[in-house]
CSV table of C-alpha atoms in Angstrom, one decimal:
chain,number,residue,atom,x,y,z
G,1,MET,CA,-154.5,54.3,-114.9
G,2,LEU,CA,-154.4,56.3,-118.2
G,3,HIS,CA,-157.3,58.2,-117.0
G,4,LEU,CA,-155.4,59.2,-113.8
G,5,LEU,CA,-152.6,60.5,-115.9
G,6,TYR,CA,-155.1,62.5,-118.1
G,7,LYS,CA,-156.8,63.9,-115.3
G,8,PHE,CA,-153.2,64.9,-113.6
G,9,TRP,CA,-152.3,66.8,-117.0
G,10,ARG,CA,-155.2,68.6,-117.5
G,11,ASP,CA,-155.2,69.6,-113.5
G,12,HIS,CA,-154.1,73.6,-113.4
G,13,LYS,CA,-154.7,74.1,-109.8
G,14,ALA,CA,-150.9,74.2,-108.6
G,15,ALA,CA,-149.8,76.0,-111.8
G,16,ALA,CA,-149.3,79.5,-109.9
G,17,ALA,CA,-147.0,77.6,-107.1
G,18,VAL,CA,-144.9,76.0,-109.9
G,19,GLU,CA,-144.7,79.3,-111.7
G,20,MET,CA,-143.9,81.2,-108.5
G,21,ALA,CA,-141.3,78.6,-107.7
G,22,TRP,CA,-139.7,79.1,-110.9
G,23,VAL,CA,-139.9,82.9,-110.8
G,24,GLY,CA,-138.5,82.8,-107.3
G,25,MET,CA,-135.5,80.8,-108.2
G,26,PHE,CA,-134.5,82.9,-111.2
G,27,MET,CA,-135.1,86.2,-109.0
G,28,GLY,CA,-132.8,84.8,-106.2
G,29,LEU,CA,-130.2,84.0,-108.8
G,30,MET,CA,-130.4,87.7,-110.4
G,31,THR,CA,-130.0,89.0,-106.9
G,32,LEU,CA,-126.6,87.7,-106.4
G,33,PRO,CA,-124.5,89.9,-108.7
G,34,PHE,CA,-126.3,92.8,-107.0
G,35,ILE,CA,-124.9,91.8,-103.8
G,36,ASP,CA,-121.8,91.4,-105.2
G,37,LEU,CA,-121.7,94.7,-106.8
G,38,ALA,CA,-122.9,96.5,-103.6
G,39,ASP,CA,-120.1,95.0,-101.7
G,40,VAL,CA,-117.4,96.2,-104.3
G,41,THR,CA,-119.0,99.6,-104.2
G,42,PHE,CA,-118.8,99.6,-100.4
G,43,THR,CA,-115.2,98.2,-100.4
G,44,SER,CA,-114.3,101.2,-102.6
G,45,MET,CA,-116.1,103.8,-100.5
G,46,LYS,CA,-114.1,102.2,-97.4
G,47,LEU,CA,-110.9,102.6,-99.6
G,48,ALA,CA,-111.3,106.1,-100.6
G,49,ALA,CA,-112.2,107.1,-96.7
G,50,ALA,CA,-108.8,105.2,-95.7
G,51,LEU,CA,-106.8,107.4,-98.4
G,52,ASN,CA,-108.6,110.3,-97.2
G,53,SER,CA,-107.4,109.7,-93.8
G,54,SER,CA,-104.0,109.4,-94.9
G,55,ILE,CA,-104.2,112.5,-96.6
G,56,LEU,CA,-104.9,114.2,-93.5
G,57,TYR,CA,-101.8,112.2,-91.7
G,58,ALA,CA,-99.5,113.4,-94.7
G,59,LEU,CA,-100.7,117.3,-94.1
G,60,LYS,CA,-99.2,116.8,-90.4
G,61,ASN,CA,-96.3,114.4,-91.4
G,62,PRO,CA,-95.4,115.0,-94.8
G,63,THR,CA,-92.1,113.1,-94.7
G,64,ASP,CA,-93.4,109.8,-92.8
G,65,THR,CA,-94.7,107.7,-95.9
G,66,ALA,CA,-94.6,104.4,-93.8
G,67,GLY,CA,-97.1,105.9,-91.4
G,68,MET,CA,-99.3,107.0,-94.4
G,69,SER,CA,-99.3,103.2,-95.3
G,70,THR,CA,-100.1,102.3,-91.7
G,71,VAL,CA,-103.0,104.8,-91.7
G,72,VAL,CA,-104.7,103.4,-94.5
G,73,GLN,CA,-104.3,99.8,-93.2
G,74,ARG,CA,-105.9,100.7,-89.7
G,75,VAL,CA,-108.8,102.9,-91.2
G,76,SER,CA,-109.8,100.6,-93.6
G,77,ASN,CA,-109.1,97.5,-91.7
G,78,PHE,CA,-108.6,95.2,-94.9
G,79,ASP,CA,-106.5,92.4,-94.9
G,80,ALA,CA,-102.8,93.5,-95.4
G,81,SER,CA,-102.0,90.7,-97.7
G,82,LYS,CA,-104.4,92.0,-100.2
G,83,LEU,CA,-103.8,95.7,-99.8
G,84,THR,CA,-101.2,97.7,-101.4
G,85,VAL,CA,-100.3,101.2,-100.2
G,86,ASN,CA,-97.6,103.4,-102.3
G,87,ALA,CA,-96.7,106.9,-101.1
G,88,GLU,CA,-94.5,109.3,-102.7
G,89,ASN,CA,-93.1,113.0,-102.7
G,90,PHE,CA,-92.9,115.1,-105.7
G,91,CYS,CA,-92.0,118.6,-106.2
G,92,GLU,CA,-93.3,120.9,-108.7
G,93,CYS,CA,-91.9,124.7,-110.1
G,94,ASN,CA,-94.4,126.9,-112.0
G,95,GLY,CA,-96.7,124.0,-112.9
G,96,SER,CA,-93.9,121.4,-114.0
G,97,GLU,CA,-92.0,118.6,-112.0
G,98,ALA,CA,-88.8,119.7,-110.4
G,99,ASP,CA,-86.3,118.4,-108.3
G,100,CYS,CA,-87.2,119.0,-104.7
G,101,ASN,CA,-83.6,120.3,-103.7
G,102,SER,CA,-83.6,122.9,-106.5
G,103,THR,CA,-84.6,126.7,-106.6
G,104,CYS,CA,-87.4,128.2,-108.1
G,105,ASP,CA,-88.5,131.6,-108.6
G,106,ALA,CA,-92.1,131.3,-107.5
G,107,GLY,CA,-90.7,128.8,-104.7
G,108,ILE,CA,-90.7,124.8,-104.8
G,109,GLU,CA,-94.2,123.6,-104.5
G,110,LYS,CA,-94.1,120.0,-102.4
G,111,PHE,CA,-96.9,117.4,-103.0
G,112,MET,CA,-97.4,113.9,-101.5
G,113,THR,CA,-99.3,111.2,-103.8
G,114,ILE,CA,-100.8,107.9,-101.9
G,115,ASN,CA,-101.9,105.0,-104.2
G,116,ALA,CA,-103.7,102.2,-102.7
G,117,SER,CA,-105.1,98.9,-104.4
G,118,PHE,CA,-107.2,96.4,-102.9
G,119,SER,CA,-107.8,92.6,-104.4
G,120,ARG,CA,-111.3,91.7,-103.2
G,121,PRO,CA,-112.6,88.3,-104.1
G,122,LEU,CA,-116.0,88.1,-105.5
G,123,MET,CA,-118.8,85.5,-104.5
G,124,PHE,CA,-119.0,84.3,-108.2
G,125,SER,CA,-117.1,84.5,-111.5
G,126,TYR,CA,-118.8,86.7,-113.9
G,127,PRO,CA,-117.7,86.9,-117.6
G,128,GLY,CA,-115.4,89.9,-118.8
G,129,ILE,CA,-114.6,90.8,-114.5
G,130,ASP,CA,-111.6,89.5,-112.9
G,131,ASN,CA,-111.6,87.3,-110.1
G,132,PRO,CA,-110.4,88.7,-107.4
G,133,TYR,CA,-111.7,92.1,-108.5
G,134,LEU,CA,-108.6,94.9,-108.0
G,135,LEU,CA,-109.8,98.3,-106.6
G,136,SER,CA,-107.3,101.2,-106.9
G,137,ARG,CA,-107.5,104.7,-105.5
G,138,GLN,CA,-105.2,107.7,-105.7
G,139,ARG,CA,-105.1,111.1,-103.8
G,140,THR,CA,-102.5,114.0,-104.0
G,141,VAL,CA,-101.9,116.8,-101.7
G,142,ARG,CA,-99.7,119.7,-101.6
G,143,VAL,CA,-97.7,119.6,-98.3
G,144,GLN,CA,-95.8,122.8,-98.5
C-alpha cells in the first residue's frame, strides 16, 4: 500500500492537466470584471447617444422638456425606474448668465442643458466601486 502511494506521489503524467485546470479557473475569474467593464462602457455610450438624440429634439422643440426626457427614455430603452433625466433652460448675455426675459445689447442667447443619470447594477461587487454603478452624462446646446 505504501508503495502505491509513493508511486502516485512521484507520477507527473497528469501535472499539465491539473495546472491547466488551475490556470483556466483563474483566467475565467479574471475575465468577469472585464465583461462588467465592457457592459458599463456600452451602457455609457448608449446613454450618450440618447442624450444626443434629445439635443436634436431640443433644437426643434426648445420648450418641451418633457419631450426631451421621453426621447432619452425611448432611445436608450433603459428601465425608467433607474433612469433620471432633467432638462432646463438658461440664458446668457455677453457670456454671463442672465434672465431670459431681460434685454441685452448683443441679444439674449438661450441654451438648453439636459442631464441624464442611469443606475446600472454590476454582476459582482468590487472594492472601491459602488454597486449599482451610477452613469451620468450632460449635454448643452444653444437653442436660440
